PDB file of C-alpha atoms and ligand atoms in Angstrom:
ATOM      1  CA  MET A  14     -12.624  14.315   5.848  1.00 43.00           C
ATOM      2  CA  SER A  15      -9.497  13.549   6.243  1.00 38.00           C
ATOM      3  CA  ARG A  16      -5.934  13.611   4.815  1.00 39.00           C
ATOM      4  CA  ARG A  17      -2.312  14.744   5.205  1.00 41.00           C
ATOM      5  CA  ALA A  18      -0.012  17.106   3.471  1.00 41.00           C
ATOM      6  CA  ALA A  19       3.353  17.161   1.856  1.00 46.00           C
ATOM      7  CA  ARG A  20       3.962  20.885   1.637  1.00 51.00           C
ATOM      8  CA  SER A  21       6.060  23.260  -0.265  1.00 59.00           C
ATOM      9  CA  ARG A  22       5.905  26.848   0.948  1.00 67.00           C
ATOM     10  CA  PRO A  23       7.965  29.014  -1.337  1.00 72.00           C
ATOM     11  CA  ARG A  24       9.508  32.005   0.371  1.00 76.00           C
ATOM     12  CA  GLY A  25       8.094  35.344  -0.525  1.00 81.00           C
ATOM     13  CA  VAL A  26       5.013  33.926  -2.195  1.00 85.00           C
ATOM     14  CA  GLN A  27       1.600  34.748  -0.798  1.00 88.00           C
ATOM     15  CA  ILE A  28      -0.366  31.502  -0.598  1.00 88.00           C
ATOM     16  CA  THR A  29      -3.983  31.988  -1.608  1.00 88.00           C
ATOM     17  CA  PRO A  30      -6.850  29.584  -2.339  1.00 87.00           C
ATOM     18  CA  GLU A  31      -6.217  30.337  -6.004  1.00 88.00           C
ATOM     19  CA  ASN A  32      -2.557  29.253  -6.075  1.00 89.00           C
ATOM     20  CA  LYS A  33      -2.384  26.892  -3.110  1.00 89.00           C
ATOM     21  CA  CYS A  34      -2.985  23.645  -5.027  1.00 89.00           C
ATOM     22  CA  SER A  35      -0.076  24.401  -7.350  1.00 88.00           C
ATOM     23  CA  PHE A  36       2.270  24.244  -4.342  1.00 88.00           C
ATOM     24  CA  CYS A  37       0.762  21.090  -2.849  1.00 90.00           C
ATOM     25  CA  VAL A  38       3.340  18.407  -3.535  1.00 88.00           C
ATOM     26  CA  GLY A  39       1.596  15.205  -4.537  1.00 87.00           C
ATOM     27  CA  SER A  40      -1.915  16.732  -4.540  1.00 92.00           C
ATOM     28  CA  LYS A  41      -2.634  15.105  -1.242  1.00 91.00           C
ATOM     29  CA  CYS A  42      -6.412  15.140  -1.383  1.00 94.00           C
ATOM     30  CA  CYS A  43      -6.381  13.103  -4.626  1.00 96.00           C
ATOM     31  CA  ASN A  44      -4.447  10.223  -3.102  1.00 96.00           C
ATOM     32  CA  TYR A  45      -6.935   8.552  -0.816  1.00 96.00           C
ATOM     33  CA  VAL A  46     -10.584   7.750  -0.338  1.00 97.00           C
ATOM     34  CA  THR A  47     -12.573   7.406   2.858  1.00 96.00           C
ATOM     35  CA  GLN A  48     -15.753   5.565   3.705  1.00 98.00           C
ATOM     36  CA  LYS A  49     -17.892   6.189   6.760  1.00 98.00           C
ATOM     37  CA  ILE A  50     -18.699   3.007   8.672  1.00 98.00           C
ATOM     38  CA  PRO A  51     -20.990   2.193  11.579  1.00 98.00           C
ATOM     39  CA  GLY A  52     -19.204   2.702  14.875  1.00 97.00           C
ATOM     40  CA  PRO A  53     -17.768  -0.665  15.951  1.00 98.00           C
ATOM     41  CA  ARG A  54     -19.083  -1.965  19.245  1.00 96.00           C
ATOM     42  CA  SER A  55     -18.749  -5.707  19.525  1.00 96.00           C
ATOM     43  CA  LYS A  56     -15.726  -7.977  19.369  1.00 95.00           C
ATOM     44  CA  TYR A  57     -17.066  -9.162  16.049  1.00 96.00           C
ATOM     45  CA  ASP A  58     -17.046  -5.590  14.751  1.00 97.00           C
ATOM     46  CA  PHE A  59     -13.442  -5.090  15.803  1.00 97.00           C
ATOM     47  CA  GLU A  60     -12.411  -8.462  14.411  1.00 96.00           C
ATOM     48  CA  HIS A  61     -13.767  -7.263  11.089  1.00 97.00           C
ATOM     49  CA  LEU A  62     -11.792  -4.036  11.328  1.00 98.00           C
ATOM     50  CA  LEU A  63      -8.657  -5.998  12.164  1.00 98.00           C
ATOM     51  CA  TRP A  64      -9.063  -7.912   8.940  1.00 98.00           C
ATOM     52  CA  GLN A  65      -9.445  -4.678   7.020  1.00 98.00           C
ATOM     53  CA  VAL A  66      -6.446  -2.828   8.491  1.00 98.00           C
ATOM     54  CA  ALA A  67      -4.327  -5.927   7.952  1.00 98.00           C
ATOM     55  CA  HIS A  68      -4.346  -4.937   4.272  1.00 98.00           C
ATOM     56  CA  GLU A  69      -1.756  -2.558   2.885  1.00 98.00           C
ATOM     57  CA  GLY A  70      -2.941   1.010   2.526  1.00 97.00           C
ATOM     58  CA  VAL A  71      -6.016   0.545   4.722  1.00 98.00           C
ATOM     59  CA  GLU A  72      -6.400   2.489   7.953  1.00 98.00           C
ATOM     60  CA  VAL A  73      -9.275   3.286  10.278  1.00 98.00           C
ATOM     61  CA  TYR A  74      -9.913   6.443  12.223  1.00 98.00           C
ATOM     62  CA  LYS A  75     -12.556   8.161  14.296  1.00 98.00           C
ATOM     63  CA  ASP A  76     -13.189  11.882  14.305  1.00 96.00           C
ATOM     64  CA  GLU A  77     -16.051  14.158  15.286  1.00 95.00           C
ATOM     65  CA  ASP A  78     -18.123  12.743  12.403  1.00 96.00           C
ATOM     66  CA  GLY A  79     -17.706   9.113  13.403  1.00 98.00           C
ATOM     67  CA  TRP A  80     -15.698   6.119  12.198  1.00 98.00           C
ATOM     68  CA  PHE A  81     -14.113   5.898   8.761  1.00 98.00           C
ATOM     69  CA  LEU A  82     -12.027   3.565   6.670  1.00 98.00           C
ATOM     70  CA  LEU A  83      -9.155   5.290   4.892  1.00 98.00           C
ATOM     71  CA  PHE A  84      -7.697   3.807   1.713  1.00 98.00           C
ATOM     72  CA  HIS A  85      -4.433   5.187   0.407  1.00 97.00           C
ATOM     73  CA  THR A  86      -4.912   5.052  -3.313  1.00 97.00           C
ATOM     74  CA  ARG A  87      -4.095   7.514  -6.045  1.00 97.00           C
ATOM     75  CA  CYS A  88      -6.916   8.744  -8.218  1.00 97.00           C
ATOM     76  CA  ARG A  89      -6.519   7.472 -11.770  1.00 98.00           C
ATOM     77  CA  HIS A  90      -7.348  10.935 -13.066  1.00 97.00           C
ATOM     78  CA  LEU A  91      -4.553  12.735 -11.225  1.00 96.00           C
ATOM     79  CA  ARG A  92      -2.048  13.773 -13.838  1.00 94.00           C
ATOM     80  CA  ALA A  93       1.711  13.758 -13.381  1.00 91.00           C
ATOM     81  CA  ASP A  94       1.680  17.563 -13.218  1.00 89.00           C
ATOM     82  CA  GLY A  95      -0.733  17.449 -10.260  1.00 88.00           C
ATOM     83  CA  ARG A  96      -3.749  18.585 -12.239  1.00 90.00           C
ATOM     84  CA  CYS A  97      -7.067  16.784 -12.532  1.00 94.00           C
ATOM     85  CA  GLY A  98      -7.436  14.983 -15.842  1.00 96.00           C
ATOM     86  CA  ILE A  99     -11.230  15.268 -15.767  1.00 97.00           C
ATOM     87  CA  TYR A 100     -11.514  18.702 -14.181  1.00 94.00           C
ATOM     88  CA  GLU A 101     -14.637  19.773 -16.090  1.00 96.00           C
ATOM     89  CA  ARG A 102     -16.492  16.575 -15.190  1.00 97.00           C
ATOM     90  CA  ARG A 103     -14.880  15.687 -11.835  1.00 96.00           C
ATOM     91  CA  PRO A 104     -17.172  14.172  -9.186  1.00 97.00           C
ATOM     92  CA  GLN A 105     -19.238  16.464  -7.000  1.00 97.00           C
ATOM     93  CA  ILE A 106     -17.253  15.624  -3.873  1.00 95.00           C
ATOM     94  CA  CYS A 107     -14.136  16.951  -5.619  1.00 95.00           C
ATOM     95  CA  ARG A 108     -16.000  20.133  -6.555  1.00 95.00           C
ATOM     96  CA  ASP A 109     -17.199  20.567  -2.989  1.00 94.00           C
ATOM     97  CA  TYR A 110     -13.769  20.121  -1.412  1.00 91.00           C
ATOM     98  CA  ASP A 111     -12.711  23.501  -0.105  1.00 88.00           C
ATOM     99  CA  ASN A 112      -9.025  24.415  -0.067  1.00 89.00           C
ATOM    100  CA  ASP A 113      -9.458  27.459   2.164  1.00 88.00           C
ATOM    101  CA  TYR A 114      -8.116  25.279   4.961  1.00 88.00           C
ATOM    102  CA  CYS A 115      -7.112  21.834   3.800  1.00 90.00           C
ATOM    103  CA  GLU A 116      -4.333  19.312   4.214  1.00 90.00           C
ATOM    104  CA  TYR A 117      -1.861  21.748   2.803  1.00 90.00           C
ATOM    105  CA  ASP A 118      -2.397  23.771   5.947  1.00 90.00           C
ATOM    106  CA  ALA A 119      -2.530  20.990   8.524  1.00 89.00           C
ATOM    107  CA  PRO A 120      -2.582  17.206   8.542  1.00 88.00           C
ATOM    108  CA  ALA A 121      -6.061  15.762   8.827  1.00 88.00           C
ATOM    109  CA  GLU A 122      -4.782  13.541  11.617  1.00 90.00           C
ATOM    110  CA  GLU A 123      -4.844  16.548  13.906  1.00 91.00           C
ATOM    111  CA  GLY A 124      -8.610  16.131  14.080  1.00 90.00           C
ATOM    112  CA  PHE A 125      -8.609  12.396  14.676  1.00 96.00           C
ATOM    113  CA  GLU A 126      -9.732  11.111  18.053  1.00 97.00           C
ATOM    114  CA  LEU A 127      -8.554   7.598  17.222  1.00 98.00           C
ATOM    115  CA  HIS A 128      -6.315   6.437  14.383  1.00 98.00           C
ATOM    116  CA  PHE A 129      -5.157   2.916  13.617  1.00 98.00           C
ATOM    117  CA  ARG A 130      -2.619   2.573  10.823  1.00 97.00           C
ATOM    118  CA  THR A 131      -1.841  -1.079  11.349  1.00 97.00           C
ATOM    119  CA  TYR A 132      -3.186  -4.356  12.628  1.00 97.00           C
ATOM    120  CA  ASP A 133      -0.919  -4.133  15.668  1.00 97.00           C
ATOM    121  CA  GLU A 134      -2.160  -0.660  16.619  1.00 98.00           C
ATOM    122  CA  LEU A 135      -5.800  -1.730  16.441  1.00 98.00           C
ATOM    123  CA  ASN A 136      -5.078  -5.019  18.173  1.00 96.00           C
ATOM    124  CA  ALA A 137      -3.485  -3.174  21.100  1.00 96.00           C
ATOM    125  CA  TYR A 138      -6.584  -0.967  21.349  1.00 97.00           C
ATOM    126  CA  CYS A 139      -8.850  -4.025  21.349  1.00 96.00           C
ATOM    127  CA  ARG A 140      -6.852  -5.546  24.170  1.00 94.00           C
ATOM    128  CA  ARG A 141      -7.384  -2.418  26.237  1.00 94.00           C
ATOM    129  CA  ARG A 142     -11.055  -2.079  25.324  1.00 94.00           C
ATOM    130  CA  PHE A 143     -12.143  -5.680  25.916  1.00 93.00           C
ATOM    131  CA  ARG A 144     -11.285  -7.444  29.151  1.00 87.00           C
ATOM    132  CA  ARG A 145     -11.296 -10.763  27.335  1.00 87.00           C
ATOM    133  CA  TRP A 146      -9.443 -10.419  24.109  1.00 87.00           C
ATOM    134  CA  GLU A 147      -7.197 -13.369  23.470  1.00 76.00           C
ATOM    135  CA  ARG A 148      -4.697 -12.389  20.857  1.00 62.00           C
TER     136      ARG A 148
HETATM  137  S1  SF4 B 331      -7.202  21.126  -1.996  1.00 91.78           S
HETATM  138 FE1  SF4 B 331      -5.516  21.238  -0.512  1.00 91.78          FE
HETATM  139  S2  SF4 B 331      -4.770  19.111  -0.282  1.00 91.78           S
HETATM  140 FE2  SF4 B 331      -5.990  19.218  -2.189  1.00 91.78          FE
HETATM  141  S3  SF4 B 331      -4.489  19.635  -3.813  1.00 91.78           S
HETATM  142 FE3  SF4 B 331      -5.309  21.616  -3.131  1.00 91.78          FE
HETATM  143  S4  SF4 B 331      -3.876  22.320  -1.558  1.00 91.78           S
HETATM  144 FE4  SF4 B 331      -3.515  20.080  -1.835  1.00 91.78          FE
HETATM  145  S1  SF4 B 332     -11.274  13.337 -10.040  1.00 91.78           S
HETATM  146 FE1  SF4 B 332      -9.755  14.959 -10.178  1.00 91.78          FE
HETATM  147  S2  SF4 B 332     -10.073  16.272  -8.378  1.00 91.78           S
HETATM  148 FE2  SF4 B 332     -11.149  14.332  -8.031  1.00 91.78          FE
HETATM  149  S3  SF4 B 332      -9.706  13.032  -6.867  1.00 91.78           S
HETATM  150 FE3  SF4 B 332      -9.424  12.572  -9.064  1.00 91.78          FE
HETATM  151  S4  SF4 B 332      -7.780  13.935  -9.759  1.00 91.78           S
HETATM  152 FE4  SF4 B 332      -8.525  14.717  -7.785  1.00 91.78          FE
END
């Protein structure tokens, strides 16, 4: 998936996969989780999504892999210095995440086909998608 980057690119320093994370302000990829969901089709499905994005820190997006919920939430194991507090026993998905080209390099949103950050954004989409959408 899916994320965005606060970046710090020091002048004169060659950024490599080995040192990149140390320059990633906020350790972006440790500050959210995503969950794949079935693609919404019916009004009921979108009503459900509206309820979800009405909550703070919850967004929904669609990319080439399908529809996802995005929760902005900091991992409890992310230390103040940006390092992982359980590095040796971190979950497999953390081990698999490749920083060769990650959110430090480009915001994940660049790959989103659809992205709803708020209730109002999704509601506007629903009004366009469904001829009868009273809201
Ligand atoms: S993998 Fe990328 S987004 Fe995650 S901390 Fe490292 S540089 Fe930042
Ligand atoms: S377990 Fe470690 S690597 Fe994984 S999200 Fe939390 S702080 Fe980041």
